[in-house]
mmCIF file of C-alpha atoms in Angstrom:
data_model
loop_
_atom_site.group_PDB
_atom_site.id
_atom_site.type_symbol
_atom_site.label_atom_id
_atom_site.label_comp_id
_atom_site.label_asym_id
_atom_site.label_seq_id
_atom_site.Cartn_x
_atom_site.Cartn_y
_atom_site.Cartn_z
ATOM 1 C CA MET A 181 25.433 -14.243 -8.865
ATOM 2 C CA PHE A 182 27.082 -11.180 -7.227
ATOM 3 C CA TRP A 183 23.719 -9.526 -6.449
ATOM 4 C CA THR A 184 22.230 -12.856 -5.221
ATOM 5 C CA LEU A 185 25.125 -13.274 -2.776
ATOM 6 C CA ALA A 186 24.902 -9.581 -1.788
ATOM 7 C CA GLY A 187 21.194 -10.019 -1.123
ATOM 8 C CA LEU A 188 21.780 -13.078 1.053
ATOM 9 C CA VAL A 189 24.467 -11.242 2.984
ATOM 10 C CA LEU A 190 22.098 -8.333 3.688
ATOM 11 C CA LEU A 191 19.169 -10.666 4.411
ATOM 12 C CA TRP A 192 20.983 -12.978 6.882
ATOM 13 C CA PRO A 193 21.291 -10.430 9.829
ATOM 14 C CA MET A 194 17.614 -9.516 9.305
ATOM 15 C CA LEU A 195 16.573 -13.159 9.526
ATOM 16 C CA VAL A 196 18.699 -13.576 12.696
ATOM 17 C CA SER A 197 17.257 -10.436 14.388
ATOM 18 C CA THR A 198 13.663 -11.620 13.642
ATOM 19 C CA GLU A 199 14.482 -15.087 14.971
ATOM 20 C CA PHE A 200 13.173 -16.621 11.719
ATOM 21 C CA LYS A 201 13.079 -20.379 12.324
ATOM 22 C CA PRO A 202 10.646 -22.013 9.848
ATOM 23 C CA TRP A 203 11.818 -25.526 10.801
ATOM 24 C CA VAL A 204 9.946 -25.233 14.114
ATOM 25 C CA LEU A 205 6.785 -25.761 11.991
ATOM 26 C CA LEU A 206 7.949 -29.326 11.357
ATOM 27 C CA ALA A 207 8.531 -30.095 15.076
ATOM 28 C CA GLU A 208 6.253 -32.806 16.361
ATOM 29 C CA GLU A 209 4.673 -30.772 19.090
ATOM 30 C CA ASN A 210 3.728 -28.126 16.441
ATOM 31 C CA LEU A 211 3.010 -30.342 13.437
ATOM 32 C CA LYS A 212 0.435 -32.565 15.078
ATOM 33 C CA PRO A 213 -1.986 -29.736 16.148
ATOM 34 C CA THR A 214 -1.531 -28.017 12.820
ATOM 35 C CA LEU A 215 -2.464 -31.121 10.862
ATOM 36 C CA ASN A 216 -5.387 -31.736 13.182
ATOM 37 C CA PHE A 217 -6.709 -28.212 12.571
ATOM 38 C CA LEU A 218 -6.226 -28.499 8.846
ATOM 39 C CA LYS A 219 -8.101 -31.849 8.875
ATOM 40 C CA ASP A 220 -10.991 -30.241 10.700
ATOM 41 C CA MET A 221 -11.276 -27.673 7.884
ATOM 42 C CA VAL A 222 -12.488 -30.383 5.506
ATOM 43 C CA PRO A 223 -15.272 -30.349 4.578
ATOM 44 C CA PRO A 224 -16.412 -26.688 4.947
ATOM 45 C CA LYS A 225 -19.481 -26.033 6.995
ATOM 46 C CA VAL A 226 -22.537 -25.498 4.730
ATOM 47 C CA GLU A 227 -25.556 -25.591 7.009
ATOM 48 C CA PRO A 228 -28.209 -23.118 5.824
ATOM 49 C CA GLU A 229 -28.342 -21.220 9.099
ATOM 50 C CA PHE A 230 -24.519 -20.781 9.133
ATOM 51 C CA LEU A 231 -24.386 -19.823 5.423
ATOM 52 C CA THR A 232 -27.073 -17.178 6.093
ATOM 53 C CA MET A 233 -24.934 -15.708 8.871
ATOM 54 C CA VAL A 234 -21.822 -15.795 6.660
ATOM 55 C CA LEU A 235 -23.640 -13.987 3.828
ATOM 56 C CA ARG A 236 -24.929 -11.348 6.259
ATOM 57 C CA GLU A 237 -21.494 -10.745 7.713
ATOM 58 C CA SER A 238 -19.860 -10.823 4.273
ATOM 59 C CA TRP A 239 -22.185 -8.016 3.152
ATOM 60 C CA ARG A 240 -21.273 -6.140 6.284
ATOM 61 C CA THR A 241 -17.552 -6.610 5.555
ATOM 62 C CA VAL A 242 -17.994 -5.355 2.028
ATOM 63 C CA ALA A 243 -20.001 -2.398 3.375
ATOM 64 C CA ILE A 244 -17.289 -1.535 5.868
ATOM 65 C CA ALA A 245 -14.609 -1.666 3.182
ATOM 66 C CA THR A 246 -16.706 0.340 0.676
ATOM 67 C CA ALA A 247 -17.816 3.042 3.190
ATOM 68 C CA GLY A 248 -14.326 3.371 4.557
ATOM 69 C CA LEU A 249 -12.847 3.667 1.032
ATOM 70 C CA ALA A 250 -15.473 6.262 0.036
ATOM 71 C CA LEU A 251 -14.496 8.452 3.031
ATOM 72 C CA ALA A 252 -10.801 7.812 2.233
ATOM 73 C CA TRP A 253 -11.398 8.997 -1.298
ATOM 74 C CA LEU A 254 -12.949 12.255 -0.050
ATOM 75 C CA LEU A 255 -9.762 12.826 1.935
ATOM 76 C CA ALA A 256 -7.423 11.626 -0.823
ATOM 77 C CA VAL A 257 -8.668 13.849 -3.719
ATOM 78 C CA PRO A 258 -7.974 17.228 -1.973
ATOM 79 C CA ILE A 259 -4.681 15.892 -0.728
ATOM 80 C CA ALA A 260 -3.635 14.812 -4.235
ATOM 81 C CA LEU A 261 -4.799 18.019 -5.929
ATOM 82 C CA LEU A 262 -3.054 20.249 -3.393
ATOM 83 C CA SER A 263 0.226 18.323 -3.460
ATOM 84 C CA VAL A 264 0.666 17.839 -7.196
ATOM 85 C CA ARG A 265 3.154 20.251 -8.676
ATOM 86 C CA VAL A 266 1.963 20.061 -12.305
ATOM 87 C CA LEU A 267 -1.429 21.431 -11.210
ATOM 88 C CA SER A 268 0.140 24.450 -9.414
ATOM 89 C CA VAL A 269 -0.409 27.889 -11.071
ATOM 90 C CA SER A 270 2.476 29.380 -9.081
ATOM 91 C CA ALA A 271 4.878 26.767 -10.532
ATOM 92 C CA ILE A 272 4.332 27.768 -14.121
ATOM 93 C CA PRO A 273 7.352 30.114 -14.205
ATOM 94 C CA GLY A 274 9.534 27.228 -12.918
ATOM 95 C CA ARG A 275 9.878 27.926 -9.257
ATOM 96 C CA MET A 276 6.822 27.474 -6.994
ATOM 97 C CA GLY A 277 5.868 30.371 -4.784
ATOM 98 C CA ALA A 278 6.777 30.287 -1.122
ATOM 99 C CA LEU A 279 3.232 30.050 0.302
ATOM 100 C CA PRO A 280 2.043 27.335 -2.156
ATOM 101 C CA ALA A 281 5.268 25.386 -1.532
ATOM 102 C CA VAL A 282 4.666 25.445 2.238
ATOM 103 C CA LEU A 283 1.004 24.453 1.792
ATOM 104 C CA ARG A 284 2.068 21.629 -0.536
ATOM 105 C CA GLN A 285 4.597 20.358 1.998
ATOM 106 C CA VAL A 286 2.059 20.571 4.910
ATOM 107 C CA VAL A 287 -0.478 18.559 2.875
ATOM 108 C CA ARG A 288 2.156 15.883 2.164
ATOM 109 C CA TRP A 289 2.989 15.693 5.880
ATOM 110 C CA VAL A 290 -0.671 15.138 6.660
ATOM 111 C CA ALA A 291 -0.789 12.235 4.134
ATOM 112 C CA ILE A 292 2.351 10.793 5.751
ATOM 113 C CA VAL A 293 0.785 10.878 9.217
ATOM 114 C CA LEU A 294 -2.420 9.306 8.055
ATOM 115 C CA ARG A 295 -0.803 6.434 6.254
ATOM 116 C CA SER A 296 1.954 5.823 8.729
ATOM 117 C CA VAL A 297 -0.529 4.772 11.440
ATOM 118 C CA PRO A 298 -1.831 1.238 10.610
ATOM 119 C CA GLU A 299 -5.548 0.864 10.326
ATOM 120 C CA LEU A 300 -5.367 -1.686 13.093
ATOM 121 C CA ILE A 301 -4.146 0.996 15.512
ATOM 122 C CA TRP A 302 -6.775 3.428 14.305
ATOM 123 C CA ALA A 303 -9.430 0.701 14.936
ATOM 124 C CA LEU A 304 -8.235 0.143 18.499
ATOM 125 C CA VAL A 305 -8.478 3.868 19.123
ATOM 126 C CA PHE A 306 -11.957 4.160 17.663
ATOM 127 C CA VAL A 307 -13.209 0.985 19.475
ATOM 128 C CA ARG A 308 -12.466 2.882 22.705
ATOM 129 C CA VAL A 309 -14.161 6.066 21.411
ATOM 130 C CA VAL A 310 -17.257 4.780 19.668
ATOM 131 C CA GLY A 311 -17.407 1.230 21.038
ATOM 132 C CA LEU A 312 -17.454 -2.154 19.274
ATOM 133 C CA GLY A 313 -18.924 -2.390 15.806
ATOM 134 C CA PRO A 314 -18.460 -1.423 12.175
ATOM 135 C CA THR A 315 -18.154 2.280 12.778
ATOM 136 C CA SER A 316 -14.653 1.987 14.139
ATOM 137 C CA GLY A 317 -13.615 -0.156 11.168
ATOM 138 C CA VAL A 318 -15.002 2.390 8.654
ATOM 139 C CA LEU A 319 -13.182 5.301 10.353
ATOM 140 C CA ALA A 320 -9.939 3.351 10.651
ATOM 141 C CA ILE A 321 -9.902 2.474 6.889
ATOM 142 C CA ALA A 322 -10.854 6.011 5.981
ATOM 143 C CA LEU A 323 -7.918 7.628 7.744
ATOM 144 C CA THR A 324 -5.159 5.193 6.735
ATOM 145 C CA TYR A 325 -6.414 4.717 3.166
ATOM 146 C CA GLY A 326 -7.014 8.418 2.785
ATOM 147 C CA GLY A 327 -3.282 9.002 3.222
ATOM 148 C CA MET A 328 -2.359 6.110 0.931
ATOM 149 C CA LEU A 329 -4.668 7.083 -1.877
ATOM 150 C CA GLY A 330 -3.677 10.763 -1.698
ATOM 151 C CA LYS A 331 -0.039 9.955 -1.946
ATOM 152 C CA VAL A 332 -0.374 7.445 -4.799
ATOM 153 C CA TYR A 333 -2.850 9.631 -6.661
ATOM 154 C CA ALA A 334 -0.378 12.484 -6.484
ATOM 155 C CA ASP A 335 2.493 10.250 -7.728
ATOM 156 C CA ILE A 336 0.359 8.931 -10.647
ATOM 157 C CA LEU A 337 -0.637 12.465 -11.668
ATOM 158 C CA GLU A 338 3.039 13.647 -11.395
ATOM 159 C CA SER A 339 4.252 10.757 -13.575
ATOM 160 C CA GLY A 340 1.945 11.648 -16.380
ATOM 161 C CA ASP A 341 2.628 13.976 -19.315
ATOM 162 C CA PRO A 342 2.836 17.407 -17.640
ATOM 163 C CA HIS A 343 2.514 19.455 -20.826
ATOM 164 C CA VAL A 344 -1.292 19.224 -21.243
ATOM 165 C CA PRO A 345 -2.274 20.489 -17.770
ATOM 166 C CA GLN A 346 0.533 23.094 -17.738
ATOM 167 C CA ASN A 347 -0.590 24.361 -21.114
ATOM 168 C CA LEU A 348 -4.137 24.733 -19.817
ATOM 169 C CA LEU A 349 -2.890 26.605 -16.741
ATOM 170 C CA GLN A 350 -0.767 28.904 -18.898
ATOM 171 C CA ASN A 351 -3.853 29.804 -20.986
ATOM 172 C CA GLY A 352 -5.937 30.835 -17.945
ATOM 173 C CA SER A 353 -7.700 27.612 -16.768
ATOM 174 C CA GLY A 354 -8.026 26.864 -13.038
ATOM 175 C CA ARG A 355 -6.525 23.991 -11.161
ATOM 176 C CA LEU A 356 -9.721 21.899 -11.422
ATOM 177 C CA GLN A 357 -10.110 22.500 -15.110
ATOM 178 C CA ALA A 358 -6.412 21.454 -15.656
ATOM 179 C CA PHE A 359 -7.169 18.293 -13.637
ATOM 180 C CA PHE A 360 -10.313 17.270 -15.363
ATOM 181 C CA TYR A 361 -9.287 18.068 -18.917
ATOM 182 C CA GLY A 362 -5.475 17.606 -18.773
ATOM 183 C CA ALA A 363 -4.345 15.248 -16.074
ATOM 184 C CA LEU A 364 -7.339 12.977 -15.452
ATOM 185 C CA PRO A 365 -7.978 11.693 -19.044
ATOM 186 C CA GLN A 366 -4.418 10.339 -19.458
ATOM 187 C CA ASN A 367 -4.277 8.750 -15.970
ATOM 188 C CA ALA A 368 -7.908 7.656 -15.480
ATOM 189 C CA GLY A 369 -7.200 3.916 -16.082
ATOM 190 C CA GLU A 370 -4.343 3.765 -13.649
ATOM 191 C CA LEU A 371 -6.215 5.790 -10.949
ATOM 192 C CA ALA A 372 -9.325 3.562 -11.227
ATOM 193 C CA SER A 373 -7.196 0.390 -11.166
ATOM 194 C CA TYR A 374 -5.338 1.522 -7.985
ATOM 195 C CA THR A 375 -8.581 2.536 -6.334
ATOM 196 C CA VAL A 376 -10.172 -0.853 -6.973
ATOM 197 C CA TYR A 377 -7.013 -2.536 -5.711
ATOM 198 C CA ARG A 378 -7.264 -0.472 -2.515
ATOM 199 C CA TRP A 379 -10.916 -1.554 -2.261
ATOM 200 C CA GLU A 380 -9.748 -5.190 -2.386
ATOM 201 C CA CYS A 381 -7.149 -4.367 0.329
ATOM 202 C CA ALA A 382 -9.860 -2.691 2.364
ATOM 203 C CA ILE A 383 -11.961 -5.884 2.268
ATOM 204 C CA ARG A 384 -9.033 -7.825 3.670
ATOM 205 C CA SER A 385 -8.327 -5.101 6.199
ATOM 206 C CA SER A 386 -11.929 -5.138 7.359
ATOM 207 C CA ALA A 387 -11.549 -8.788 8.078
ATOM 208 C CA VAL A 388 -8.403 -8.166 10.148
ATOM 209 C CA LEU A 389 -10.160 -5.253 11.971
ATOM 210 C CA GLY A 390 -12.886 -7.691 13.004
ATOM 211 C CA PHE A 391 -10.349 -9.373 15.265
ATOM 212 C CA VAL A 392 -10.336 -6.266 17.447
ATOM 213 C CA GLY A 393 -14.075 -5.851 17.576
ATOM 214 C CA ALA A 394 -14.713 -3.822 14.421
ATOM 215 C CA GLY A 395 -17.478 -6.167 13.286
ATOM 216 C CA GLY A 396 -17.966 -8.007 9.981
ATOM 217 C CA LEU A 397 -16.848 -11.459 8.859
ATOM 218 C CA GLY A 398 -13.484 -11.088 10.645
ATOM 219 C CA GLN A 399 -15.100 -11.010 14.005
ATOM 220 C CA GLN A 400 -16.910 -14.280 13.216
ATOM 221 C CA LEU A 401 -13.667 -15.742 11.873
ATOM 222 C CA ASP A 402 -11.936 -14.832 15.137
ATOM 223 C CA SER A 403 -14.675 -16.630 17.151
ATOM 224 C CA SER A 404 -14.489 -19.750 14.970
ATOM 225 C CA MET A 405 -10.695 -19.934 15.215
ATOM 226 C CA LYS A 406 -10.839 -19.587 18.993
ATOM 227 C CA MET A 407 -13.291 -22.490 19.107
ATOM 228 C CA PHE A 408 -11.144 -24.510 16.647
ATOM 229 C CA ALA A 409 -14.145 -24.815 14.335
ATOM 230 C CA GLY A 410 -12.144 -25.746 11.201
ATOM 231 C CA GLY A 411 -15.260 -26.176 8.938
ATOM 232 C CA GLU A 412 -16.490 -22.745 9.764
ATOM 233 C CA VAL A 413 -13.034 -21.205 9.194
ATOM 234 C CA SER A 414 -12.657 -22.850 5.718
ATOM 235 C CA THR A 415 -16.122 -21.619 4.611
ATOM 236 C CA MET A 416 -15.268 -18.060 5.583
ATOM 237 C CA LEU A 417 -11.814 -18.236 3.929
ATOM 238 C CA LEU A 418 -13.463 -19.407 0.728
ATOM 239 C CA VAL A 419 -15.792 -16.400 0.921
ATOM 240 C CA PHE A 420 -12.807 -14.118 1.266
ATOM 241 C CA VAL A 421 -11.298 -15.712 -1.893
ATOM 242 C CA LEU A 422 -14.581 -15.038 -3.785
ATOM 243 C CA LEU A 423 -14.611 -11.445 -2.594
ATOM 244 C CA VAL A 424 -11.034 -10.825 -3.828
ATOM 245 C CA TRP A 425 -11.869 -12.490 -7.101
ATOM 246 C CA LEU A 426 -14.844 -10.155 -7.455
ATOM 247 C CA ALA A 427 -12.601 -7.146 -6.817
ATOM 248 C CA ASP A 428 -10.163 -8.382 -9.453
ATOM 249 C CA ARG A 429 -12.992 -8.736 -12.022
ATOM 250 C CA VAL A 430 -14.253 -5.172 -11.254
ATOM 251 C CA SER A 431 -10.776 -3.796 -11.784
ATOM 252 C CA THR A 432 -10.390 -5.556 -15.148
ATOM 253 C CA TRP A 433 -13.763 -4.272 -16.293
ATOM 254 C CA LEU A 434 -13.038 -0.694 -15.268
ATOM 255 C CA ARG A 435 -9.661 -0.783 -17.094
ATOM 256 C CA SER A 436 -11.381 -2.012 -20.263
ATOM 257 C CA VAL A 437 -14.028 0.701 -20.050
ATOM 258 C CA LEU A 438 -11.540 3.477 -19.414
ATOM 259 C CA ALA A 439 -8.964 2.271 -22.018
#
């Protein structure tokens, strides 16, 4: 009871500062257009020509997410390996050397900068640089998710049993050998699960990026919402549900394989 009341006391000024007023949703001037739009969403639009377009843009959305995550992974792996203390040869005596410690901190700062800028902001920047289209979405996801994956990969590796990789380092193995034979086997399931989860998030992000001209199904969803085409919106939302379900199934399968 005490912590519940304390939470409410802390939450109340935040709700006031954000002008959180959910009851305005029930106001007559807001409720009527909302119900009309929801009514227009039933039934979903299933014309063959429209479904063909939805499938094409869905594939483009998955391609944007997958390509962006692949580039993010190429950024994240070096960031993780360079920032993990248990894989540092200089940290074997107990205190890391000055130069490796500075390098480790610089790499962590790079990861902070990458993930602190939302992918939507990166997309707006790249839309101005490379123009409208999927390229800006791929680059935006790559930079933001590269910092996220690198940071979480490093945390997962740090939280594992440090004795195996450190024993390998003490007996003359290199950083990559200690990673592949010491740190990776015990953390492979968690690393794979988080990567697939980030792929699922990238699919959702690619839809949001479509609202700023980054292509994919999100751009079509934006057009349909502006035209108040509820049937088209509901069809595309159902497709997003199926894509997230697919990502969840892939994650479950990978965890069972790596278990």
